[in-house]
Short mmCIF file of C-alpha atoms in Angstrom, two decimals:
data_model
loop_
_atom_site.label_atom_id
_atom_site.label_comp_id
_atom_site.label_asym_id
_atom_site.label_seq_id
_atom_site.Cartn_x
_atom_site.Cartn_y
_atom_site.Cartn_z
CA MET A 11 58.41 -23.83 83.95
CA THR A 12 58.57 -21.96 80.93
CA ASP A 13 56.93 -18.58 79.81
CA LYS A 14 54.16 -20.94 77.73
CA ASN A 15 52.62 -22.65 80.46
CA LEU A 16 52.89 -19.49 83.76
CA SER A 17 51.48 -17.16 81.58
CA GLN A 18 49.04 -20.39 80.58
CA LEU A 19 48.43 -21.10 84.12
CA LEU A 20 48.04 -17.19 85.20
CA LYS A 21 44.50 -17.55 82.10
CA GLU A 22 43.49 -20.25 83.94
CA ILE A 23 43.32 -18.46 86.92
CA GLY A 24 41.81 -15.69 85.58
CA GLU A 25 38.77 -18.78 85.34
CA VAL A 26 38.01 -18.67 88.84
CA LYS A 27 34.52 -16.86 89.95
CA PRO A 28 33.02 -16.27 93.10
CA SER A 29 29.97 -18.30 94.06
CA VAL A 30 26.72 -17.63 92.00
CA LYS A 31 24.74 -17.45 95.35
CA TRP A 32 26.60 -14.24 96.67
CA LYS A 33 27.10 -13.08 92.51
CA GLU A 34 22.47 -13.54 92.52
CA ALA A 35 22.24 -12.07 96.05
CA ASN A 36 24.65 -9.09 95.16
CA ARG A 37 22.88 -8.39 92.35
CA GLN A 38 19.70 -8.58 94.37
CA ILE A 39 21.44 -5.23 97.49
CA LEU A 40 23.14 -3.59 94.92
CA LEU A 41 19.63 -3.14 92.60
CA SER A 42 17.76 -2.31 95.72
CA GLN A 43 20.43 0.20 96.61
CA ILE A 44 19.90 1.84 93.30
CA ASN A 45 16.20 1.86 92.84
CA SER A 46 16.26 3.22 96.87
CA GLY A 47 14.54 6.43 96.92
CA ASN A 48 17.48 8.17 97.74
CA PHE A 49 18.71 8.28 93.77
CA GLU A 50 16.98 10.57 91.65
CA ALA A 51 15.35 8.49 88.92
CA ALA A 52 16.94 9.11 85.87
CA LYS A 53 15.18 9.02 82.88
CA LEU A 54 15.98 9.12 78.98
CA ASN A 55 15.06 11.75 77.18
CA LEU A 56 16.14 12.88 73.82
CA SER A 57 19.15 15.36 74.63
CA ALA A 58 19.93 12.48 77.28
CA LYS A 59 20.17 9.94 73.96
CA THR A 60 22.27 11.97 72.52
CA ARG A 61 24.16 12.87 74.53
CA VAL A 62 25.23 9.02 74.86
CA ALA A 63 25.37 8.57 71.29
CA VAL A 64 27.45 11.31 71.32
CA ASP A 65 29.49 10.72 73.71
CA PHE A 66 29.48 7.34 72.62
CA ILE A 67 31.18 8.31 69.16
CA TYR A 68 34.14 10.27 70.74
CA ASN A 69 35.56 7.13 72.84
CA GLY A 70 34.72 4.37 70.79
CA PHE A 71 35.68 5.73 67.64
CA VAL A 72 36.69 10.01 67.21
CA LYS A 73 39.21 9.09 69.74
CA GLN A 74 40.91 5.80 69.37
CA LEU A 75 41.25 6.69 65.52
CA SER A 76 42.48 10.73 65.84
CA GLN A 77 45.23 9.77 67.55
CA PRO A 78 47.46 7.30 65.04
CA VAL A 79 46.06 9.75 62.34
CA LEU A 80 47.02 12.67 64.18
CA ALA A 81 49.98 11.83 64.53
CA THR A 82 50.21 10.87 61.24
CA VAL A 83 48.88 14.05 59.78
CA LEU A 84 51.03 16.00 62.28
CA VAL A 85 54.35 14.10 60.20
CA PHE A 86 53.18 15.02 56.46
CA VAL A 87 52.13 18.99 58.01
CA LEU A 88 55.19 18.56 59.51
CA LEU A 89 57.18 18.53 56.39
CA ALA A 90 55.02 19.26 53.99
CA GLY A 91 55.77 23.16 56.07
CA GLY A 92 59.33 22.23 56.73
CA SER A 93 59.54 22.08 52.86
CA LEU A 94 57.06 25.14 52.26
CA TYR A 95 58.45 27.02 54.50
CA SER A 96 62.04 26.49 53.25
CA LEU A 97 60.69 26.92 49.82
CA SER A 98 59.09 30.40 50.70
CA ALA A 99 62.45 30.93 52.68
CA ALA A 100 64.42 30.50 49.84
CA SER A 101 61.78 33.10 47.46
CA GLU A 102 63.55 35.93 48.76
CA SER A 103 67.18 34.34 47.71
CA THR A 104 69.84 35.69 44.75
CA PRO A 105 72.69 33.35 43.10
CA GLY A 106 74.80 33.00 45.65
CA ASP A 107 72.54 31.97 48.43
CA SER A 108 72.55 29.40 50.91
CA LEU A 109 69.51 28.75 49.68
CA TYR A 110 69.11 30.15 45.86
CA THR A 111 69.94 26.19 45.20
CA ALA A 112 66.20 25.43 46.54
CA LYS A 113 64.65 27.90 44.75
CA ILE A 114 65.78 26.22 41.67
CA ILE A 115 64.74 23.01 42.94
CA GLY A 116 61.78 24.05 44.26
CA GLU A 117 61.56 25.65 40.48
CA LYS A 118 62.33 22.44 38.82
CA THR A 119 59.89 20.34 40.91
CA GLN A 120 57.07 22.65 40.10
CA MET A 121 57.27 22.37 37.03
CA ALA A 122 57.36 18.06 36.99
CA LEU A 123 54.17 18.56 38.99
CA THR A 124 52.47 20.54 36.16
CA PHE A 125 51.04 18.87 33.32
CA GLY A 126 50.17 20.15 30.02
CA ASP A 127 52.18 23.16 28.21
CA LYS A 128 50.13 26.33 28.93
CA ASN A 129 50.81 25.82 32.70
CA LYS A 130 54.40 24.75 31.77
CA THR A 131 54.82 28.17 29.25
CA LYS A 132 53.24 30.25 32.77
CA LEU A 133 54.93 28.80 34.84
CA ASN A 134 57.81 29.08 32.12
CA ILE A 135 56.99 33.32 32.35
CA GLU A 136 56.77 33.27 36.07
CA PHE A 137 60.61 31.94 36.51
CA ALA A 138 61.61 33.91 34.17
CA GLU A 139 59.79 36.55 36.17
CA ASN A 140 62.20 35.10 39.10
CA ARG A 141 64.57 36.05 36.60
CA VAL A 142 64.58 39.26 36.26
CA ASN A 143 63.86 40.14 40.42
CA GLU A 144 66.73 38.75 41.48
CA LEU A 145 69.08 40.74 38.46
CA ALA A 146 67.35 43.44 39.30
CA LYS A 147 67.91 43.03 42.89
CA VAL A 148 71.76 42.08 42.41
CA LEU A 149 72.69 44.97 40.20
CA SER A 150 70.59 47.31 42.52
CA ASP A 151 73.36 45.14 45.53
CA ASP A 152 76.64 47.25 45.99
CA SER A 153 78.27 44.80 47.85
CA VAL A 154 79.30 42.32 46.05
CA ASN A 155 80.79 44.00 42.94
CA GLY A 156 83.42 41.43 42.09
CA GLU A 157 81.02 38.91 42.08
CA LYS A 158 78.77 40.77 40.69
CA LYS A 159 79.43 39.68 36.73
CA ALA A 160 79.38 36.29 37.54
CA LYS A 161 76.05 36.83 38.80
CA VAL A 162 74.12 39.00 35.93
CA GLU A 163 75.95 36.72 33.64
CA LYS A 164 74.69 33.51 35.20
CA LEU A 165 70.81 34.73 35.99
CA ALA A 166 70.69 36.68 32.23
CA GLY A 167 72.07 32.52 31.65
CA SER A 168 69.05 31.79 32.86
CA PHE A 169 66.93 34.14 32.11
CA LYS A 170 66.88 33.33 28.26
CA LYS A 171 66.90 30.50 29.13
CA GLU A 172 62.99 30.34 30.70
CA ILE A 173 62.12 32.96 27.62
CA ALA A 174 63.53 30.11 24.75
CA SER A 175 61.46 27.17 27.08
CA VAL A 176 58.41 29.71 26.50
CA LYS A 177 58.73 30.12 22.83
CA HIS A 178 59.89 26.77 22.51
CA ARG A 179 56.23 25.49 24.07
CA ILE A 180 54.30 27.55 22.18
CA GLU A 181 56.32 26.87 19.03
CA LYS A 182 54.31 23.44 20.33
CA ILE A 183 51.54 24.65 21.36
CA ASN A 184 51.38 26.00 17.71
CA ALA A 185 51.62 23.84 15.46
CA ASP A 186 49.58 21.98 17.49
CA VAL A 187 46.43 24.47 17.05
CA LYS A 188 47.65 24.29 13.17
CA SER A 189 47.59 20.31 13.22
CA GLU A 190 43.60 20.40 14.36
CA PRO A 191 41.42 19.97 11.49
CA ILE A 192 38.82 23.72 12.59
CA ALA A 193 42.39 25.14 13.71
CA SER A 194 43.39 25.27 9.64
CA GLU A 195 41.47 27.61 7.85
CA PRO A 196 42.85 30.65 9.41
CA THR A 197 42.98 33.84 7.51
CA GLU A 198 45.67 33.81 5.25
CA GLY A 199 47.72 36.87 7.03
CA ALA A 200 47.65 35.46 11.18
CA VAL A 201 49.07 31.97 9.41
CA VAL A 202 51.82 34.39 8.12
CA ALA A 203 51.39 36.30 11.66
CA GLU A 204 51.71 33.41 13.32
CA ASN A 205 55.16 32.24 11.17
CA GLU A 206 56.81 34.76 11.48
CA GLY A 207 56.00 35.38 15.70
CA ASP A 208 57.57 31.46 15.73
CA ASP A 209 60.43 32.65 14.44
CA LEU A 210 61.17 35.98 14.89
CA VAL A 211 63.76 36.99 18.34
CA PHE A 212 64.61 40.63 18.43
CA SER A 213 66.14 42.75 21.08
CA ALA A 214 68.66 45.35 21.05
CA ASN A 215 72.82 44.43 22.18
CA LEU A 216 73.50 47.52 24.00
CA GLY A 217 76.44 45.70 24.71
CA LYS A 218 77.69 46.99 21.33
CA GLY A 219 78.40 50.28 22.68
CA ASP A 220 77.03 53.35 24.55
CA ASP A 221 75.15 56.01 22.23
CA GLY A 222 73.61 53.30 19.28
CA LEU A 223 71.03 50.90 19.68
CA SER A 224 71.08 48.94 16.84
CA ILE A 225 68.80 45.18 16.51
CA SER A 226 70.05 42.63 14.32
CA ASP A 227 68.42 40.13 12.67
CA SER A 228 68.05 36.55 14.26
CA ASP A 229 70.35 33.46 13.44
CA THR A 230 68.93 32.43 10.63
CA ASP A 231 69.36 35.94 9.27
CA LYS A 232 72.20 37.18 10.43
CA ASP A 233 73.53 37.96 6.58
CA LYS A 234 71.10 39.89 6.12
CA PRO A 235 72.03 43.88 4.70
CA ALA A 236 72.34 45.77 8.04
CA GLU A 237 70.97 49.64 9.12
CA GLU A 238 67.63 48.97 6.94
CA ASP A 239 66.21 52.41 7.83
CA ASN A 240 62.26 50.66 6.52
CA THR A 241 62.18 47.06 6.93
CA ALA A 242 58.66 47.29 7.55
CA THR A 243 57.30 44.51 5.18
CA GLU A 244 53.50 43.58 6.24
CA PRO A 245 51.59 46.04 7.16
CA GLU A 246 50.53 46.74 11.02
CA ALA A 247 49.05 43.67 12.55
CA GLU A 248 46.41 43.61 15.69
CA ILE A 249 48.85 43.14 17.81
CA VAL A 250 50.98 46.36 17.57
CA GLU A 251 47.61 47.99 19.50
CA LEU A 252 48.11 46.14 22.61
CA GLU A 253 52.04 47.79 22.69
CA ILE A 254 51.36 51.43 21.27
CA PRO A 255 49.14 52.72 24.21
CA GLU A 256 52.96 51.72 26.63
CA LEU A 257 54.90 52.95 24.41
CA LYS A 258 53.39 56.12 24.22
CA THR A 259 53.50 56.84 27.93
CA ASP A 260 56.13 55.67 28.19
CA THR A 261 57.92 57.95 25.29
CA THR A 262 55.71 61.22 26.44
CA THR A 263 59.07 63.29 25.41
CA ALA A 264 61.16 61.74 23.53
CA ASP A 265 60.83 61.93 19.42
CA ILE A 266 60.25 59.38 17.75
CA VAL A 267 60.72 58.72 13.83
CA LYS A 268 59.10 56.08 13.70
CA GLU A 269 59.37 54.35 10.51
CA GLY A 270 62.91 54.72 9.96
CA ILE A 271 62.88 53.73 13.70
CA ALA A 272 65.09 56.24 14.79
CA VAL A 273 64.47 57.57 18.05
CA GLN A 274 65.78 60.06 19.81
CA ALA A 275 64.87 60.51 23.66
CA SER A 276 65.59 62.92 26.16
CA SER A 277 63.70 61.98 28.76
CA SER A 278 61.85 58.78 30.62
CA ASP A 279 63.12 59.06 34.36
CA GLU A 280 59.78 57.14 35.09
CA ALA A 281 60.73 54.12 33.97
CA MET A 282 64.56 54.13 35.14
CA GLU A 283 62.41 54.43 38.65
CA THR A 284 60.49 51.34 38.23
CA PRO A 285 62.33 49.17 36.13
CA GLN A 286 61.27 46.19 37.69
CA THR A 287 58.18 47.37 37.96
CA LYS A 288 57.96 47.72 34.34
CA SER A 289 59.39 44.16 34.10
CA GLN A 290 56.16 42.81 36.13
CA THR A 291 53.64 44.75 33.72
CA ILE A 292 54.81 43.38 30.77
CA PHE A 293 55.28 39.67 32.60
CA ASP A 294 51.13 39.94 33.63
CA GLU A 295 51.10 41.40 30.55
CA ALA A 296 52.28 38.21 28.52
CA LYS A 297 50.17 35.70 31.12
CA GLN A 298 46.76 37.67 30.29
CA LEU A 299 47.32 37.18 26.68
CA LEU A 300 48.57 33.46 27.43
CA GLU A 301 44.28 32.82 29.34
CA GLU A 302 43.92 34.61 26.28
CA GLU A 303 46.29 32.04 23.85
CA ASN A 304 47.55 34.93 21.53
CA TYR A 305 50.97 33.25 21.64
CA ASP A 306 51.98 35.70 18.77
CA ALA A 307 51.04 38.80 21.75
CA ILE A 308 52.99 36.93 24.26
CA ILE A 309 56.60 36.36 21.70
CA GLU A 310 55.83 40.05 21.31
CA LYS A 311 55.59 41.11 24.77
CA LEU A 312 59.01 38.29 25.80
CA ASP A 313 60.95 40.35 23.00
CA GLU A 314 59.63 42.80 25.22
CA VAL A 315 61.15 42.03 28.48
CA VAL A 316 64.52 40.45 26.73
CA SER A 317 65.52 43.73 25.27
CA HIS A 318 63.94 45.03 28.69
CA VAL A 319 66.64 43.05 30.45
CA ASP A 320 69.29 43.49 28.27
CA SER A 321 69.34 46.90 29.14
CA GLU A 322 68.81 47.76 32.78
CA VAL A 323 71.89 44.97 32.40
CA ALA A 324 73.36 47.33 30.23
CA GLN A 325 72.93 50.15 32.42
CA SER A 326 74.00 48.79 35.01
CA LYS A 327 77.86 49.34 33.70
CA VAL A 328 78.35 45.46 34.36
CA GLU A 329 80.01 44.08 31.10
CA VAL A 330 77.46 41.42 30.32
CA LYS A 331 76.59 39.93 26.94
CA GLY A 332 73.46 40.77 25.36
CA VAL A 333 70.75 38.14 27.04
CA ALA A 334 68.90 37.56 23.57
CA GLY A 335 72.36 39.25 21.05
CA GLU A 336 72.03 35.98 18.98
CA ALA A 337 68.12 35.88 18.46
CA VAL A 338 67.25 38.91 16.52
CA GLU A 339 65.22 40.13 13.85
CA GLU A 340 65.49 43.42 12.41
CA GLU A 341 68.69 45.90 12.68
CA ALA A 342 67.98 49.14 13.34
CA ILE A 343 69.89 52.37 14.47
CA ILE A 344 68.60 54.52 16.45
CA ASP A 345 69.97 58.13 15.66
CA GLU A 346 71.82 59.74 18.86
CA GLY A 347 69.58 57.91 21.66
CA THR A 348 71.46 56.96 25.01
CA VAL A 349 71.69 53.70 25.88
CA GLU A 350 70.39 54.70 29.38
CA ASP A 351 67.85 55.27 28.59
CA VAL A 352 65.20 52.12 29.39
CA ALA A 353 62.04 53.86 27.51
CA GLU A 354 63.88 54.79 24.86
CA GLU A 355 64.66 50.78 24.06
CA GLU A 356 61.13 50.01 24.44
CA VAL A 357 60.35 52.64 21.89
CA VAL A 358 62.58 50.91 19.48
CA GLU A 359 61.81 47.12 20.85
CA ASP A 360 58.06 47.88 19.72
CA THR A 361 58.37 49.84 16.81
CA ALA A 362 60.80 47.19 15.55
CA SER A 363 58.18 44.64 16.62
CA SER A 364 55.28 46.93 14.94
CA THR A 365 56.49 47.56 11.82
CA LEU A 366 57.32 43.96 11.71
CA GLN A 367 54.00 43.67 10.89
CA MET B 14 36.35 -12.86 80.02
CA LYS B 15 37.50 -10.28 77.26
CA THR B 16 35.04 -7.62 76.73
CA SER B 17 34.62 -5.50 73.40
CA PHE B 18 35.94 -2.60 73.35
CA LEU B 19 32.93 -0.65 72.11
CA LYS B 20 30.66 -2.73 74.11
CA ASP B 21 32.13 -1.20 77.12
CA THR B 22 32.69 1.99 75.52
CA PHE B 23 28.91 1.42 74.85
CA LEU B 24 27.78 1.11 78.57
CA PHE B 25 30.35 3.33 80.05
CA SER B 26 28.21 6.37 77.83
CA ASN B 27 24.89 4.79 79.10
CA ILE B 28 26.30 5.02 82.55
CA LYS B 29 27.72 8.41 82.41
CA ASN B 30 24.34 9.11 82.32
CA LYS B 31 22.65 7.74 85.09
CA ASN B 32 21.17 4.49 83.13
CA ARG B 33 20.70 1.96 85.98
CA GLU B 34 20.21 -1.27 83.13
CA ALA B 35 23.33 -0.30 81.42
CA PHE B 36 25.36 -0.01 85.02
CA LEU B 37 23.21 -3.50 85.99
CA LYS B 38 24.80 -4.39 82.47
CA ALA B 39 28.25 -3.72 83.64
CA TYR B 40 28.17 -5.30 87.39
CA ASP B 41 27.65 -8.96 85.05
CA LEU B 42 30.09 -7.95 82.68
CA TYR B 43 32.94 -7.32 85.48
CA LEU B 44 31.96 -8.74 88.90
CA ASP B 45 34.03 -11.82 88.42
CA GLU B 46 37.44 -10.12 87.38
CA ILE B 47 37.03 -7.51 89.81
CA PHE B 48 36.34 -9.97 92.47
CA ARG B 49 39.67 -11.90 91.49
CA PHE B 50 41.53 -8.23 91.66
CA VAL B 51 39.41 -7.53 94.68
CA LEU B 52 40.20 -11.47 96.73
CA PHE B 53 44.13 -11.88 95.58
CA LYS B 54 44.46 -8.31 97.81
CA VAL B 55 42.83 -9.37 100.32
CA SER B 56 42.69 -11.90 103.23
CA SER B 57 39.48 -13.79 102.43
CA GLU B 58 37.07 -14.10 99.95
CA GLU B 59 34.20 -13.04 102.74
CA GLU B 60 36.40 -9.82 102.49
CA ALA B 61 36.32 -9.61 99.10
CA GLU B 62 33.41 -10.08 98.35
CA ASP B 63 32.23 -6.74 100.75
CA VAL B 64 34.34 -5.37 99.27
CA THR B 65 33.74 -5.75 95.74
CA SER B 66 29.90 -4.97 96.74
CA GLN B 67 31.04 -1.71 98.36
CA VAL B 68 32.94 -0.79 94.04
CA PHE B 69 30.22 -1.16 93.12
CA LEU B 70 28.06 1.13 94.79
CA ARG B 71 30.63 3.26 94.99
CA ALA B 72 30.66 3.20 91.37
CA TRP B 73 26.86 3.83 91.81
CA ASN B 74 27.39 6.68 93.79
CA HIS B 75 30.62 8.74 91.55
CA ILE B 76 28.34 8.38 88.79
CA GLN B 77 24.95 9.92 91.06
CA ASN B 78 27.27 12.66 92.62
CA ASP B 79 28.64 13.92 89.03
CA ASN B 80 32.13 13.61 90.05
CA ASP B 81 34.64 13.43 87.49
CA ILE B 82 35.45 10.73 84.78
CA ASP B 83 38.24 10.77 83.49
CA GLU B 84 39.14 6.89 82.79
CA GLU B 85 38.82 5.75 78.97
CA THR B 86 37.05 2.77 80.07
CA LEU B 87 34.95 1.01 82.20
CA ARG B 88 36.73 -1.77 82.95
CA ALA B 89 39.64 0.59 83.81
CA TRP B 90 37.50 2.77 86.03
CA PHE B 91 36.17 -0.33 87.73
CA TYR B 92 39.73 -1.45 88.80
CA LYS B 93 40.78 1.68 89.73
CA ILE B 94 37.45 2.28 92.27
CA ALA B 95 38.23 -1.34 93.44
CA ARG B 96 42.40 -0.17 94.13
CA ASN B 97 40.64 2.45 96.30
CA THR B 98 37.93 0.53 98.39
CA VAL B 99 40.95 -2.05 98.74
CA ILE B 100 43.44 1.09 99.97
CA ASP B 101 39.90 2.10 101.73
CA HIS B 102 39.19 -1.30 103.29
CA TYR B 103 42.27 -1.56 105.24
CA ARG B 104 42.53 2.00 106.48
CA TYR B 105 39.42 0.62 108.61
CA LYS B 106 41.03 -2.64 109.38
CA ASN B 107 43.75 -1.34 110.68
CA LYS B 108 41.84 1.34 112.99
CA THR B 109 39.48 -1.05 113.85
CA LYS B 110 41.78 -3.42 114.71
CA ASN B 111 43.95 -0.97 116.64
CA THR B 112 40.80 0.37 118.57
CA VAL B 113 39.82 -4.14 119.30
CA SER B 114 43.55 -4.75 120.58
CA THR B 115 43.41 -2.01 122.90
CA ASP B 116 39.67 -2.83 124.10
CA GLU B 117 40.14 -6.05 124.13
CA GLY B 118 42.73 -7.44 123.47
CA GLU B 119 44.02 -10.37 120.81
CA THR B 120 41.90 -10.51 119.02
CA THR B 121 42.51 -12.99 115.92
CA ILE B 122 39.33 -14.06 113.34
CA ASN B 123 40.15 -16.49 112.00
CA VAL B 124 39.40 -16.48 108.14
CA PRO B 125 40.27 -18.42 105.28
CA SER B 126 43.62 -16.98 103.12
CA ALA B 127 42.93 -16.76 99.55
CA GLU B 128 44.99 -19.98 98.63
CA ASP B 129 42.38 -21.82 100.93
CA ILE B 130 39.49 -20.33 98.28
CA PHE B 131 41.37 -21.70 95.86
CA SER B 132 42.05 -24.75 97.33
CA ASP B 133 37.79 -24.92 97.98
CA MET B 134 37.33 -23.99 94.56
CA ALA B 135 38.98 -27.06 93.00
CA ILE B 136 41.76 -25.39 91.64
CA LYS B 137 44.91 -27.77 90.22
CA SER B 138 47.67 -28.47 92.77
CA GLU B 139 50.02 -26.00 90.23
CA HIS B 140 47.37 -22.79 90.10
CA GLU B 141 47.58 -23.27 94.46
CA LEU B 142 51.04 -22.73 93.75
CA VAL B 143 51.39 -20.22 91.45
CA MET B 144 48.40 -18.40 93.80
CA LYS B 145 50.53 -18.57 96.78
CA LYS B 146 54.56 -17.14 94.89
CA ILE B 147 51.11 -13.98 93.54
CA ASN B 148 50.88 -13.87 96.77
CA GLY B 149 54.22 -14.12 97.82
CA LEU B 150 54.98 -11.20 95.45
CA LYS B 151 54.75 -7.04 96.76
CA ASP B 152 51.65 -5.47 96.17
CA GLU B 153 53.02 -3.48 93.11
CA TYR B 154 54.05 -6.40 91.28
CA LYS B 155 51.40 -8.26 92.43
CA GLU B 156 48.96 -5.82 91.79
CA VAL B 157 50.15 -6.20 87.88
CA ILE B 158 50.93 -9.55 87.51
CA ILE B 159 46.87 -9.98 87.89
CA MET B 160 46.08 -6.99 85.54
CA ARG B 161 48.02 -7.57 82.77
CA TYR B 162 48.51 -12.24 82.44
CA VAL B 163 45.17 -12.86 84.62
CA GLU B 164 43.18 -10.39 83.55
CA GLU B 165 44.81 -9.76 80.26
CA LEU B 166 44.20 -5.83 80.73
CA SER B 167 45.79 -4.10 78.40
CA ILE B 168 49.22 -1.49 78.67
CA PRO B 169 47.28 1.98 78.31
CA GLU B 170 45.01 0.52 80.83
CA ILE B 171 46.64 -0.71 83.80
CA ALA B 172 49.14 2.53 82.68
CA HIS B 173 45.49 4.67 83.94
CA ILE B 174 44.95 2.55 86.50
CA LEU B 175 48.49 2.97 88.41
CA LYS B 176 48.57 6.26 87.58
CA LYS B 177 51.83 5.60 85.56
CA SER B 178 53.55 5.92 82.61
CA LYS B 179 53.01 3.00 79.91
CA GLY B 180 56.71 2.50 79.45
CA ASN B 181 56.83 2.35 83.25
CA VAL B 182 53.64 -0.47 83.15
CA ARG B 183 55.72 -2.68 81.03
CA ILE B 184 59.23 -2.27 82.59
CA LEU B 185 56.98 -3.07 86.44
CA THR B 186 55.16 -6.02 84.26
CA HIS B 187 58.31 -7.86 82.97
CA ARG B 188 60.14 -7.50 86.43
CA ALA B 189 57.73 -9.50 87.94
CA LEU B 190 56.96 -11.64 85.95
CA ARG B 191 60.92 -12.32 86.29
CA ALA B 192 60.51 -12.09 90.36
CA LEU B 193 57.29 -14.35 90.44
CA LYS B 194 59.78 -17.14 88.33
CA ASP B 195 62.71 -16.57 90.17
CA LEU B 196 60.27 -17.55 93.62
CA LEU B 197 58.82 -20.15 90.89
CA GLU B 198 61.97 -21.38 90.73
CA SER B 199 63.61 -20.93 93.44
#
């Protein structure tokens, strides 16, 4: 007897039924027992109907669907939760840590999943911010002295890349804006400012010496004569206004020779105490400017932070090439300025940028 | 007879709320298969009829007494009650038998066996053979063969009725079927 035959036979056995006579008789007996006074008569009032409906919906649909759905949801939650947890755990890592690669991959994924130049620019700024935070961590960590130099160089390189991406994107956005007919009528001054904003990258190259800060020209203008005391070619643009208050607060005790880009500072301990906070503030302002679509001002901010980071690196006495050494606009000399003074250099940068406007 | 899941769930929801009409519909719907299930477990049609009547009455009492119901389907609930009723029936029968034998000596009542009933119902000889062999199986196997292959209950339903895991029920049905085949081939 084959399996099929057997299962067919078993099914046919299931067709056996009790006698109809007994069925009817028994139904009557059951009905009378149900209807007898022993049992409370059940009336289907509204609340009972609701209960029935709720019970039916729950058992008939929710319970049945919930099992596979729940399992699927759980799998997704675990996968997503696991990856998010790893990423969040990796967010505090620095180069050399096992989770650092995860952090970088996470950033790349985030970038790949983001659309629009503006959003990507924002991400680039955030990632640059991450690099600065990592840099600060590496610099403050004395336990890894041997690898410090390599790490700092690596981070400075990544930071530079991020900043370059931001600038590239802003250039692109600016180009798009210009190509639009409505946006093609800015004032002449604004156009000049924009053009300059695109090209100008200036930063302190502090690796060159301890007793002076030089700001060099950008790659394309490297052959310009150095040590120009006053290179202000344009009147101060409104962008400078953004820099001034900060500049003033940071250098209350500094002796600034603004027009000559010569600064003599004696103390700016506040800025030294919280270099990371300072960068943070600049990044926050840059993001704010991005929201306001003030792209030129973002360039200014980025230059500011680049010089700031450069100075941090130099301060740490680690010999690292200037983060933006090859991309500077003007060259200036600070008279008797001490390189360690963070605020001092920012003053120089800010002043330099303001004179450029 | 295969009852749709939603119909079962709808009736069950109403029965839980003491709806008599729903209970009578459930009686019409499941009487045949509960009767067959009981018939395989008892030795006569008469007994099967008595036990089956008790199953439905017990079910109604259960609802009236607001007892908890943890079964997921009405069908599984009836099967569970049927199982317990059969067990109680045997307990009662053994007790009575002992009492009778003490009082009146050897008294045997001639009742038709399950196979006799099926022969009365004009079942083919093949069916009769299979029936006999099923009755020759041990109770555990007999039960799952009936539920899984005769009444076509799902594995989760059987697992719930027997209070076993689904995996356990799968193994049990597989072994039961193999045992039945061995018996048929021998």
